[in-house]
GROMACS .gro file of C-alpha atoms in nm:
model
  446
    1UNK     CA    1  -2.582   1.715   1.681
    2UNK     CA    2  -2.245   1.594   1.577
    3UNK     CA    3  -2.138   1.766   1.224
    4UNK     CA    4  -2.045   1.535   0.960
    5UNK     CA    5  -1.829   1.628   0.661
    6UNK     CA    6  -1.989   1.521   0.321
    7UNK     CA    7  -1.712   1.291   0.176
    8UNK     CA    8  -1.945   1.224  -0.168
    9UNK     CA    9  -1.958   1.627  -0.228
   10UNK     CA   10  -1.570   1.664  -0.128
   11UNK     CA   11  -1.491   1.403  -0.373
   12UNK     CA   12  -1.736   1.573  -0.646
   13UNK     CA   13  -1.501   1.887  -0.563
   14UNK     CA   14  -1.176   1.754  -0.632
   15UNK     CA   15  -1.315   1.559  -0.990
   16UNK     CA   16  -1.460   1.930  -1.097
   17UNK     CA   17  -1.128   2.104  -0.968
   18UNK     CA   18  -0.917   1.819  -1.169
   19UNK     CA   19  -1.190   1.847  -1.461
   20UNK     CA   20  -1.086   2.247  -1.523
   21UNK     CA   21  -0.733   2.158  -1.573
   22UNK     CA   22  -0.802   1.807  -1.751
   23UNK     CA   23  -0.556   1.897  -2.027
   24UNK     CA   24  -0.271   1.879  -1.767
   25UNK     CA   25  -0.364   1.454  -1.750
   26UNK     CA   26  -0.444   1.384  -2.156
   27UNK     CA   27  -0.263   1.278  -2.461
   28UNK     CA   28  -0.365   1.614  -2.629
   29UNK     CA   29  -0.469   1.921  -2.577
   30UNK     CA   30  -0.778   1.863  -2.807
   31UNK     CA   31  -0.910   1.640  -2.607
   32UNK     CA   32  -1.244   1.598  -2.418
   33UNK     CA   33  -1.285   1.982  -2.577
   34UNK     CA   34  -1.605   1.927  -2.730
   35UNK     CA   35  -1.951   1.880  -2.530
   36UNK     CA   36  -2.059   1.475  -2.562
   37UNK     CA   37  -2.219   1.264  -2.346
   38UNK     CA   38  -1.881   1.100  -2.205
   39UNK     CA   39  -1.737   1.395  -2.073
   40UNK     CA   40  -1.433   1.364  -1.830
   41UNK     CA   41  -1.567   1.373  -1.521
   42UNK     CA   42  -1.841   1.140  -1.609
   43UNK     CA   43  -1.585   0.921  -1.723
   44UNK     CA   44  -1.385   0.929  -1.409
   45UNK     CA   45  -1.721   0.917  -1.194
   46UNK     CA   46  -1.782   0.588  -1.410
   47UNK     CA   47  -1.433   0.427  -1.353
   48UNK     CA   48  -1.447   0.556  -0.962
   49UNK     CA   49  -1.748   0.330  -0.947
   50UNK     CA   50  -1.710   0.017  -1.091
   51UNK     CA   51  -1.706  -0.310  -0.973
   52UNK     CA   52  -1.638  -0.675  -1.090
   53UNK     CA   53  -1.863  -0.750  -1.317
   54UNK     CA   54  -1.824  -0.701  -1.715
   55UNK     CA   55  -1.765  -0.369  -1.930
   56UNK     CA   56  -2.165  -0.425  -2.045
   57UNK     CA   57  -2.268  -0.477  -1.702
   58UNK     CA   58  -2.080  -0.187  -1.537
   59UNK     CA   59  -2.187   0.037  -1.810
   60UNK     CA   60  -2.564  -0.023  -1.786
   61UNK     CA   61  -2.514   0.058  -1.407
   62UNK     CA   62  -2.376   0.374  -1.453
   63UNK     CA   63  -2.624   0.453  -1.756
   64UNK     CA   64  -2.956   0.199  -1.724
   65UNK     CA   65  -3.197   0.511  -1.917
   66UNK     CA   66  -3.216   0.375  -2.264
   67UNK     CA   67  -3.152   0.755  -2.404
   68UNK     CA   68  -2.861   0.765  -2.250
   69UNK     CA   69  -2.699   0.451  -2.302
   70UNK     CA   70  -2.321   0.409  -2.369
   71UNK     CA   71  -2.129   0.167  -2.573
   72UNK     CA   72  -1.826  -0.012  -2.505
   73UNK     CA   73  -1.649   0.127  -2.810
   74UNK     CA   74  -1.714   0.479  -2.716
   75UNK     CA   75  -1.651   0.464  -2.331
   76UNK     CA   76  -1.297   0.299  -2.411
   77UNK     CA   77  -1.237   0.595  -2.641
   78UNK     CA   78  -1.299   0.847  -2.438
   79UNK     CA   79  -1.062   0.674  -2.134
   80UNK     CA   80  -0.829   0.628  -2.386
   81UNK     CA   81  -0.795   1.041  -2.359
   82UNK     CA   82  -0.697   1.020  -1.997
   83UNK     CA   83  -0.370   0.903  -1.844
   84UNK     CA   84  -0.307   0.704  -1.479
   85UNK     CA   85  -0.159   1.059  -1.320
   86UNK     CA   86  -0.540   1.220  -1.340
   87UNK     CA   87  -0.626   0.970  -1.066
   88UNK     CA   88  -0.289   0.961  -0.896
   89UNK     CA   89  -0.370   1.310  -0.860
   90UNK     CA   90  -0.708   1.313  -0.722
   91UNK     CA   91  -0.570   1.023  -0.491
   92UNK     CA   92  -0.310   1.258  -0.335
   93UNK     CA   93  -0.551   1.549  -0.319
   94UNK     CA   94  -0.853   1.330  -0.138
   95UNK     CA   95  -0.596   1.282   0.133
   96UNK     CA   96  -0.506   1.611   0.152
   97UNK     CA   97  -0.857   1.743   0.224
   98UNK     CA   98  -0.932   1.441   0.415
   99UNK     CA   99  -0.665   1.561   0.670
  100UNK     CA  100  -0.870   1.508   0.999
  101UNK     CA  101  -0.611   1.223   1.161
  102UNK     CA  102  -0.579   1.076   1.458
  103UNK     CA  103  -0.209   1.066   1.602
  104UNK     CA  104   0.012   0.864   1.844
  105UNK     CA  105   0.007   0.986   2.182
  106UNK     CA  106  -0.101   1.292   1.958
  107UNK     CA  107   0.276   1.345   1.765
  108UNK     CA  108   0.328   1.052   1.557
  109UNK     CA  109   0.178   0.938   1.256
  110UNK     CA  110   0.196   0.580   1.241
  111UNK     CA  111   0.227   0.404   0.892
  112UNK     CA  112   0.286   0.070   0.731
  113UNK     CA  113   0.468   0.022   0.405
  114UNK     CA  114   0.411  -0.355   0.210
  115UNK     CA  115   0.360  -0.511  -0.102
  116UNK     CA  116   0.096  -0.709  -0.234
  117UNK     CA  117   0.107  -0.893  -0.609
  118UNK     CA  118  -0.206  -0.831  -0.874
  119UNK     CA  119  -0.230  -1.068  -1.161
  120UNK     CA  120  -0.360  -0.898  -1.426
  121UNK     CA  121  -0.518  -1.034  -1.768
  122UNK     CA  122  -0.289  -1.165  -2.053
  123UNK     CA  123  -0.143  -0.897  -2.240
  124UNK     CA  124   0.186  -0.948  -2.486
  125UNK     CA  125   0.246  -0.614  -2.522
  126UNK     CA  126   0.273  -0.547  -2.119
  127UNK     CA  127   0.515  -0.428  -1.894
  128UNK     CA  128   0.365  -0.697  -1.646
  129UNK     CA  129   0.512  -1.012  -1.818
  130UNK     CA  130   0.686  -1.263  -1.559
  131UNK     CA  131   0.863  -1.557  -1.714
  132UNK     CA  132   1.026  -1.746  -1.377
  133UNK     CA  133   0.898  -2.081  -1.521
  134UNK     CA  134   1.034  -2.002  -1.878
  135UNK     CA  135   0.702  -2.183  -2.011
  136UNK     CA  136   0.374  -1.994  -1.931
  137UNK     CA  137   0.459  -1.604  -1.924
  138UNK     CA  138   0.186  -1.411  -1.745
  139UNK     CA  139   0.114  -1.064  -1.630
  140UNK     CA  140   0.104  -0.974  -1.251
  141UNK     CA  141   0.225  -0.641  -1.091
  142UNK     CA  142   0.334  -0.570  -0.719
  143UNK     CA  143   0.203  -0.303  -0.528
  144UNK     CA  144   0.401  -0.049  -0.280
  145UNK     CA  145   0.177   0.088  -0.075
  146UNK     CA  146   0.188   0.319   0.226
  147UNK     CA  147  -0.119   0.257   0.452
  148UNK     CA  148  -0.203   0.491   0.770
  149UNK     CA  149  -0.225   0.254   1.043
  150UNK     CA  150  -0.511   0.502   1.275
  151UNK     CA  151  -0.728   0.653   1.024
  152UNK     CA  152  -0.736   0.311   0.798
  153UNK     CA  153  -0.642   0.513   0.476
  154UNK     CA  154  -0.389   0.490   0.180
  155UNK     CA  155  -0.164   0.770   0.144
  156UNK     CA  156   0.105   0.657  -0.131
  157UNK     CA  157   0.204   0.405  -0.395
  158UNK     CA  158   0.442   0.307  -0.622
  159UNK     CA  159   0.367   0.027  -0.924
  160UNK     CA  160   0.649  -0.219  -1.027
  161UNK     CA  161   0.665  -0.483  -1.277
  162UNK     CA  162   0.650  -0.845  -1.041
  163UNK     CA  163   0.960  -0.919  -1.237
  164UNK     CA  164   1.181  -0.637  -1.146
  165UNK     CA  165   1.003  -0.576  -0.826
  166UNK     CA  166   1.256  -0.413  -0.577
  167UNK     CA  167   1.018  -0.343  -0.233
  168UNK     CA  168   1.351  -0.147  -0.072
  169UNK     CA  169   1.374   0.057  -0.331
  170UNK     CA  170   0.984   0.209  -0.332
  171UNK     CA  171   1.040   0.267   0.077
  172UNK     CA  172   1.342   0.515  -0.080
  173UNK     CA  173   1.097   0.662  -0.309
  174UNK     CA  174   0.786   0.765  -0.078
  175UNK     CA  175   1.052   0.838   0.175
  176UNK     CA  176   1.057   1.196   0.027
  177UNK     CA  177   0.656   1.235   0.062
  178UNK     CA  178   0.662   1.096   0.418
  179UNK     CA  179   0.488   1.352   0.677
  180UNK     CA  180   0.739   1.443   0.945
  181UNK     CA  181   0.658   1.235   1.276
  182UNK     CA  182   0.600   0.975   1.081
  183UNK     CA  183   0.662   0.606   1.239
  184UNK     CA  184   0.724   0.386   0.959
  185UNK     CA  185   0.659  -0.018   1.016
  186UNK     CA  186   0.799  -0.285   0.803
  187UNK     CA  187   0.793  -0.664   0.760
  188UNK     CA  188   1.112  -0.883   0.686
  189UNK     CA  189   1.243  -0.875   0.419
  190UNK     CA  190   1.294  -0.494   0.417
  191UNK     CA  191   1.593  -0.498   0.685
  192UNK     CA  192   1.921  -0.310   0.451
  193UNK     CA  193   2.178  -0.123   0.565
  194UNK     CA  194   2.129   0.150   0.230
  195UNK     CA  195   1.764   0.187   0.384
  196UNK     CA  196   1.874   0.167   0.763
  197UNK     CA  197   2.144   0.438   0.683
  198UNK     CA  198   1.880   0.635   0.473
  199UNK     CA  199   1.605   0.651   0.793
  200UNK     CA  200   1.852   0.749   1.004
  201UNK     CA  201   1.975   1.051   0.827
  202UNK     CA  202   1.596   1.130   0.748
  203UNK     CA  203   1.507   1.420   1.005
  204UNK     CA  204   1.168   1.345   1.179
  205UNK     CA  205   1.116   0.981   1.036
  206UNK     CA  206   1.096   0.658   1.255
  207UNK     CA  207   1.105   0.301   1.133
  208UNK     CA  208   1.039  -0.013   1.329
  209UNK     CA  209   1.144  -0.300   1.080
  210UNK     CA  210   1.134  -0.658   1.183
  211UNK     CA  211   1.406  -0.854   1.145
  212UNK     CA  212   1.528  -1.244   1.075
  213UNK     CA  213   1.625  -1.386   1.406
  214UNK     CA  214   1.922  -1.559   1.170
  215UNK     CA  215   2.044  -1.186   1.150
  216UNK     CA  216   2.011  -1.176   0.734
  217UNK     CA  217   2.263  -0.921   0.630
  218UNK     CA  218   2.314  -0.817   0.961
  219UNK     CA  219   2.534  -1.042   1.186
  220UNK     CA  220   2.494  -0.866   1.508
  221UNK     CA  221   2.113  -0.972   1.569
  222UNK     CA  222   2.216  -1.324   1.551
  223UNK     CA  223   2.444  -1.282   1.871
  224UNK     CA  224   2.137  -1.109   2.066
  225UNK     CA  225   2.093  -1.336   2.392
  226UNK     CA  226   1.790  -1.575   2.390
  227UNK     CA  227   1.639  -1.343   2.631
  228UNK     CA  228   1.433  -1.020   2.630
  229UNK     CA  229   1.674  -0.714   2.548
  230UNK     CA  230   1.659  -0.365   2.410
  231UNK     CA  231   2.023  -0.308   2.283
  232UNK     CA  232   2.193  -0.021   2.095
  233UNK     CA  233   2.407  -0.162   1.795
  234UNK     CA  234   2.667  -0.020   1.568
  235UNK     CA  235   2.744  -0.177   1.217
  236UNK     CA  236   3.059  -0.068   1.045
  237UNK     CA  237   3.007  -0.093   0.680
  238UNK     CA  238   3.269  -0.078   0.394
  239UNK     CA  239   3.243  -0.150   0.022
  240UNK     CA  240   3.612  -0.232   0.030
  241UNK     CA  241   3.633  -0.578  -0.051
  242UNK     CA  242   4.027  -0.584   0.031
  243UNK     CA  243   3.990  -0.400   0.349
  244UNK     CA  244   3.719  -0.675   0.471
  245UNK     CA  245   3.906  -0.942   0.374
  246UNK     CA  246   4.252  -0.766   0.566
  247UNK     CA  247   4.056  -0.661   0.857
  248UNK     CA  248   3.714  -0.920   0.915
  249UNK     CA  249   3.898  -1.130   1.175
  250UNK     CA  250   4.010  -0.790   1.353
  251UNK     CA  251   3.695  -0.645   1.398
  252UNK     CA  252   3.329  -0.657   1.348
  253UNK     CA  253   3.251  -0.567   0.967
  254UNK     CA  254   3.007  -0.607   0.683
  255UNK     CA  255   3.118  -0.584   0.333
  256UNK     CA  256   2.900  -0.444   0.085
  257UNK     CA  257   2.984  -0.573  -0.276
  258UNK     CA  258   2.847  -0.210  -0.456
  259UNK     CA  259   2.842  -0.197  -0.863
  260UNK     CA  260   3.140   0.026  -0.815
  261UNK     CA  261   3.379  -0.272  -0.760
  262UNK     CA  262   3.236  -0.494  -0.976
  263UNK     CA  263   3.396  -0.585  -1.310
  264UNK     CA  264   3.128  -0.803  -1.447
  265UNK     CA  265   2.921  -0.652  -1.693
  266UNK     CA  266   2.611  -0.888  -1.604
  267UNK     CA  267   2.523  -1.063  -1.307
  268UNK     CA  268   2.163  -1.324  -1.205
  269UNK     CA  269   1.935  -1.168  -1.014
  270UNK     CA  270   2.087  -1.366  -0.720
  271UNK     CA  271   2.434  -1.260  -0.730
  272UNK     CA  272   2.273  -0.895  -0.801
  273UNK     CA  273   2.480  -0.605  -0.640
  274UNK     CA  274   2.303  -0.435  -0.303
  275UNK     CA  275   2.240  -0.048  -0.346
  276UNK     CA  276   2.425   0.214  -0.141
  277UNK     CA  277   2.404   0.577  -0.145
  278UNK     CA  278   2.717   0.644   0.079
  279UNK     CA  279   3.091   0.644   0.099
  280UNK     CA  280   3.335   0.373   0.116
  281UNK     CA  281   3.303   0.359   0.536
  282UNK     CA  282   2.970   0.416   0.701
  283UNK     CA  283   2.928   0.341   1.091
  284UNK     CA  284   2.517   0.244   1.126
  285UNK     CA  285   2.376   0.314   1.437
  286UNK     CA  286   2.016   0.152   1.554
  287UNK     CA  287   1.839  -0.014   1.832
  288UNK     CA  288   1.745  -0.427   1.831
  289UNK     CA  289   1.443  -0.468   2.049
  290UNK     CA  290   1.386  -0.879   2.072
  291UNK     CA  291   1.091  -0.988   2.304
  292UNK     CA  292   0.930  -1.353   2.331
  293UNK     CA  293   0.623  -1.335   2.124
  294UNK     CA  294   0.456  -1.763   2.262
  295UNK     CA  295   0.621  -2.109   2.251
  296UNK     CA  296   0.679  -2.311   1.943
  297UNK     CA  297   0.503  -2.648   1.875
  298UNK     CA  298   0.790  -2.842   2.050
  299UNK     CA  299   0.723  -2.616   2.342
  300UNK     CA  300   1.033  -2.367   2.254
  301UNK     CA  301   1.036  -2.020   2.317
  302UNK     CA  302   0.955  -1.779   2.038
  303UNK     CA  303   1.106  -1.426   1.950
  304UNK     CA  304   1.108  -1.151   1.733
  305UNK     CA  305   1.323  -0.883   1.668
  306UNK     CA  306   1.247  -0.545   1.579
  307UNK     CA  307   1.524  -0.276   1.471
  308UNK     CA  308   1.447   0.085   1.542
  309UNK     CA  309   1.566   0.459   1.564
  310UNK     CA  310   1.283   0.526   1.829
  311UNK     CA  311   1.416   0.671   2.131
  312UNK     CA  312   1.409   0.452   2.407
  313UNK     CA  313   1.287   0.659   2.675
  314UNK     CA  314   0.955   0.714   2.503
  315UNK     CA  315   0.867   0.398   2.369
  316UNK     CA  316   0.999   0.043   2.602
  317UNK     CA  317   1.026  -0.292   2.495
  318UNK     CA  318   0.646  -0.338   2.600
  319UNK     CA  319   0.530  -0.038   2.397
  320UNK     CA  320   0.766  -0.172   2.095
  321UNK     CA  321   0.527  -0.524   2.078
  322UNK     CA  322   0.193  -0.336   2.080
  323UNK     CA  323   0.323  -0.080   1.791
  324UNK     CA  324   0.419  -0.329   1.612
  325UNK     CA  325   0.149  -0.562   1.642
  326UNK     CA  326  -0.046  -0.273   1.416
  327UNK     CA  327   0.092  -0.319   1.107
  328UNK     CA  328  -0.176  -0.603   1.083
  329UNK     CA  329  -0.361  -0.377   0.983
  330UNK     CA  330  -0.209  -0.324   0.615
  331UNK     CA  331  -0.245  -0.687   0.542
  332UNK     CA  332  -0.636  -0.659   0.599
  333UNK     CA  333  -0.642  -0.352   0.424
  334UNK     CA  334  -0.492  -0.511   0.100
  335UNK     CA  335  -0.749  -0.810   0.140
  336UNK     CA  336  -1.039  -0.539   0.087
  337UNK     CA  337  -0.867  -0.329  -0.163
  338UNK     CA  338  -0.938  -0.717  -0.367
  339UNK     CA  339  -1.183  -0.876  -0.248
  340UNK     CA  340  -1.443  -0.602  -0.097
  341UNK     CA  341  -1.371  -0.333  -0.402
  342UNK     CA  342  -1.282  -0.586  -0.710
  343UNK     CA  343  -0.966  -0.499  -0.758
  344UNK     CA  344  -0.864  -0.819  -0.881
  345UNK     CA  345  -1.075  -0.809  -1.150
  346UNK     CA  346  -0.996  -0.516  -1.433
  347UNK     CA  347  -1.203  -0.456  -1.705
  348UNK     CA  348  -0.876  -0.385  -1.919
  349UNK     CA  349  -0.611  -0.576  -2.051
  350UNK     CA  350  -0.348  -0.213  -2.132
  351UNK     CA  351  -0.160  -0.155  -1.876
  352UNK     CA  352  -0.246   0.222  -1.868
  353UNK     CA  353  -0.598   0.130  -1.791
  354UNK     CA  354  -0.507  -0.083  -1.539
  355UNK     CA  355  -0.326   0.159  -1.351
  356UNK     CA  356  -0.605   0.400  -1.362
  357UNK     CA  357  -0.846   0.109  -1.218
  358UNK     CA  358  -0.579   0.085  -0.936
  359UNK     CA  359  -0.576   0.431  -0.869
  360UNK     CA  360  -0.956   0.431  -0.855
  361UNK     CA  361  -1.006   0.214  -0.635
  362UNK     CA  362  -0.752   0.369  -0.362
  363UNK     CA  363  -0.956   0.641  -0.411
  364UNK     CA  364  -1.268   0.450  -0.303
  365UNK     CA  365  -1.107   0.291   0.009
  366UNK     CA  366  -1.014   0.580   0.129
  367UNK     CA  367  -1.337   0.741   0.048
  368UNK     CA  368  -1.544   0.424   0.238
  369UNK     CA  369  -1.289   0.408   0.502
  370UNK     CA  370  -1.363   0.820   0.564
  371UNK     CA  371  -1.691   0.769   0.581
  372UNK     CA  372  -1.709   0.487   0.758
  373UNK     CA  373  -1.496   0.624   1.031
  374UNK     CA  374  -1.792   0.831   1.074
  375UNK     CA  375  -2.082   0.637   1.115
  376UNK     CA  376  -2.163   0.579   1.442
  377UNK     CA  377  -2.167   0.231   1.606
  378UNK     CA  378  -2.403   0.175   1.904
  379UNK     CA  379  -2.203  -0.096   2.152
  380UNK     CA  380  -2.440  -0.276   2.347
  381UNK     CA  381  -2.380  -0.590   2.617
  382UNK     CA  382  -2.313  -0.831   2.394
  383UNK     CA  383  -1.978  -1.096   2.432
  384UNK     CA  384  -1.802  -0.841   2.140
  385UNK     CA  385  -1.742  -0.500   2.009
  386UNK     CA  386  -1.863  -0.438   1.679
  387UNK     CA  387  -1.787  -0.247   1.365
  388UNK     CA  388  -1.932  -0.153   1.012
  389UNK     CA  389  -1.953  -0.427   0.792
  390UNK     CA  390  -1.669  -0.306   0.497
  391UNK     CA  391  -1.817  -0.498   0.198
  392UNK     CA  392  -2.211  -0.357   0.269
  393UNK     CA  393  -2.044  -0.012   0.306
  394UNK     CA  394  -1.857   0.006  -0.047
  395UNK     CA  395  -2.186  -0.098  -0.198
  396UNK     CA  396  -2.418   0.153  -0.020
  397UNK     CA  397  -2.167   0.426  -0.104
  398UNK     CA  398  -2.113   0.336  -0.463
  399UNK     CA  399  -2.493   0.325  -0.489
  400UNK     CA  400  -2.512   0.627  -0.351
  401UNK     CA  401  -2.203   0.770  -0.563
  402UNK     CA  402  -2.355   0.630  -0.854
  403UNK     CA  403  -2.720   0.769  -0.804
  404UNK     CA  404  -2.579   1.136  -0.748
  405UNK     CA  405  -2.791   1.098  -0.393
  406UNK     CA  406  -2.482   1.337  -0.232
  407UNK     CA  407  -2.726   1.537  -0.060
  408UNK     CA  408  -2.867   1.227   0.164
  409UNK     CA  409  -2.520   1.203   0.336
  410UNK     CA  410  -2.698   1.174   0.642
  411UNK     CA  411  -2.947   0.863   0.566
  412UNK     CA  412  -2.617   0.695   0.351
  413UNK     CA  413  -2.426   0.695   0.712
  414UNK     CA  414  -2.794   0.577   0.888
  415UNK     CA  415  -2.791   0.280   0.613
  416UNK     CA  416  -2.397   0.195   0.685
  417UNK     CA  417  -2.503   0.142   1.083
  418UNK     CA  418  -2.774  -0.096   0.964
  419UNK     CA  419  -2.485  -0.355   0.883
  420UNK     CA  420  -2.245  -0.459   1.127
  421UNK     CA  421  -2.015  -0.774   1.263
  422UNK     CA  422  -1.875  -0.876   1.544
  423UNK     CA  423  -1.468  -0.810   1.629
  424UNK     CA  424  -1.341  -1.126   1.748
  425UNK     CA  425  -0.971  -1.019   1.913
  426UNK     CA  426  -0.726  -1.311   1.906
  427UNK     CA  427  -0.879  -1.558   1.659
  428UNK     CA  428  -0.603  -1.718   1.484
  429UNK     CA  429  -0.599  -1.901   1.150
  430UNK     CA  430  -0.299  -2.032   0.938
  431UNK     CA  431  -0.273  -1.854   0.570
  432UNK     CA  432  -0.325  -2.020   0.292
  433UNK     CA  433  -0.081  -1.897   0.010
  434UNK     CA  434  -0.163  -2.041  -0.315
  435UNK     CA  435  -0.123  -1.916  -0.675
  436UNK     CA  436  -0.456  -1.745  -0.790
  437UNK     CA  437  -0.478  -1.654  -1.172
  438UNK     CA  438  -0.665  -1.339  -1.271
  439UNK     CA  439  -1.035  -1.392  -1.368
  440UNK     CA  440  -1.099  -1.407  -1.751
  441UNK     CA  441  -1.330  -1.100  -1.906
  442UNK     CA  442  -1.596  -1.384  -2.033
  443UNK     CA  443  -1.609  -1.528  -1.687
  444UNK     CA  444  -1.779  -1.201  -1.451
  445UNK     CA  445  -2.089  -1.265  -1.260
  446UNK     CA  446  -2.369  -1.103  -1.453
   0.00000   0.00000   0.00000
């Protein structure tokens, strides 16, 4: 009989561990001091576990006995008493007793770090407010998250306003929390020489970044052969605007325009300065793996690049297309953090409530995804594999979470097993990027 570890009860664990320090995540010491009906861990069991329908609605879940019915006015109140870090925190401890990971060729931990915008309800008073149209100001944050690639789990995340969003920046910030062995993939648009150099001088961290075939910032990709290669590259760096200009038709150099050298007091977003953390000279040393990837619609060859620190002899140019061909998985992940768990639909216009919300519902993923990596999956002779269904799971756990049923772990993972769908490998499908507003509070689904 295969032992199963009881995510609801190590979940309960970590809310009554946070619970006996609550004081350390409240606006006052006073608070949540005297015995009511809200307490805080009711409160956080309530936020854990709702969904996308209305305040009223999600409250009557959580209390449908008519003795023990809560009102709006009172559950706000008592939230009010908490701050986001109480759920940051039980985020970072959840993965920290949820530690059972699967590994690379058993050494490396492979992660994905992207972004992913939330538009959030009007607020006037938030942090949130874009402007780019100069007419209709709304609210909308972006998302940093770091997303383990294997065991289908969130590990970090860092908030930023949409307007002052700086996705290069957050990499430099969970850089610090990263486990060691940790293989790092990135989209375009993170490709930098500030973040390159920082990797590189990052003991035990490896990065796999794709990279514009046009080069970007970095002139040396463009000059890559229209052929498969695996090349080392140096990049000689200066923020010496007069030795660039002395010494550019000499040899090979990129110029960084730093803050330092700048006399201009302000500057548009466009013309903005670049970070960098290091001296005036910096030699940058990586490797440019480029490998067809199909033909274009006029029957041209495709490519991608990919830029690297991983060594060579470990992982070849074949290897390099499969790894990265993972970080797929961070773009489905985000589509269930919104569309599976509700999280684009808050019950709370502050922007300290939303944050908690966000926090929550990490929490949840992660607590589905453990469970679900559990469940077993019977694979018959049919044409295709198949897996849990993600949406049926989050409600059958939240039902269960809700219901205090903890102690029928086992018939919660028999009920997951009940709903499952096919993986089709290699369907394709064009996305469909379009502006989507955040749902009004007087438009939920009863």
């Amino acid at each position: 009989m295969v032992n199963h570890t009881n995510i609801l009860n190590v979940l309960d664990q970590i809310i009554n561990e946070t619970t006996s320090h609550i004081h350390d995540f409240t606006n006052s010491r006073h608070d949540f001091t005297r015995k009511r009906k809200l307490s805080a861990s009711t409160v956080i069991k309530t936020i854990l576990n709702m969904r996308s329908n209305s305040l009223n609605a999600e409250l009557f879940d959580a209390f449908p006995e008519p003795n023990k019915q809560v009102s709006v006015s009172a559950f706000e109140q008592q939230k009010a008493k908490l701050i986001p870090a109480c759920f940051e925190y039980i985020f970072h401890q959840f993965n920290r007793q949820t530690n059972n990971q699967q590994l690379l060729n058993h050494q490396y931990h492979v992660l994905a770090i992207d972004g992913s915008d939330f538009s959030l309800p009007w607020n006037p008073d938030s942090n949130y407010i874009c402007d780019f149209s100069k007419h209709k100001p709304y609210c909308q944050m972006h998302v940093n998250a770091l997303y383990d690639l294997l065991n289908n789990s969130y590990q970090d995340c860092v908030i930023q306003p949409k307007a002052k969003m700086n996705e290069r920046d957050s990499v430099l910030t969970m850089m610090n929390r990263l486990p060691n062995n940790a293989i790092v993939i990135m989209d375009r648009g993170y490709p930098s020489f500030t973040l390159i150099e920082n990797l590189n001088r990052h003991q035990g961290i490896y990065y796999v970044i794709r990279a514009r075939l046009s080069g970007g910032c970095i002139k040396e990709i463009k000059e890559l052969p229209a052929s498969e290669c695996d090349r080392q590259i140096k990049c000689r760096v200066t923020t010496s605007s007069r030795y660039y200009i002395e010494y550019k038709d000499k040899e090979k150099v990129h110029c960084i325009n730093h803050h330092w050298h700048q006399y201009k007091a302000f500057r548009s977003r466009n013309t903005e300065d670049q970070r960098w953390d290091f001296g005036v000279f910096c030699t940058i040393n990586f490797r440019a793996c480029k490998f067809r990837i199909g033909t274009t619609k006029t029957g041209k060859p495709e490519w991608e690049v990919l830029i690297t620190n991983l060594p060579k002899e470990q992982f070849l140019l074949s290897q390099m297309k499969r790894l990265y061909h993972l970080r797929w998985g961070i773009e489905t992940a985000f589509s269930k953090l919104k569309y599976d768990l509700g999280t684009i639909q808050f019950h709370s216009k502050k922007d300290k409530f939303i944050e908690m919300e966000l926090y929550a519902n990490l929490i949840m993923y992660n607590v589905v995804s453990t469970i679900v990596n559990q469940a077993y999956v019977p694979q018959t002779n049919h044409c295709h594999w198949y897996t849990v269904n993600f949406k049926m799971a989050t409600i059958i756990v939240r039902h269960y979470y809700r219901n205090n049923w903890q102690l029928k772990f086992r018939q919660l993972l028999v009920q997951i097993q009940g709903y499952l769908i096919p993986i089709r490998s290699g369907r394709k499908d064009k996305r469909k990027l379009r502006a989507k507003r955040a749902i009004d509070f007087v438009y939920r689904v009863a």
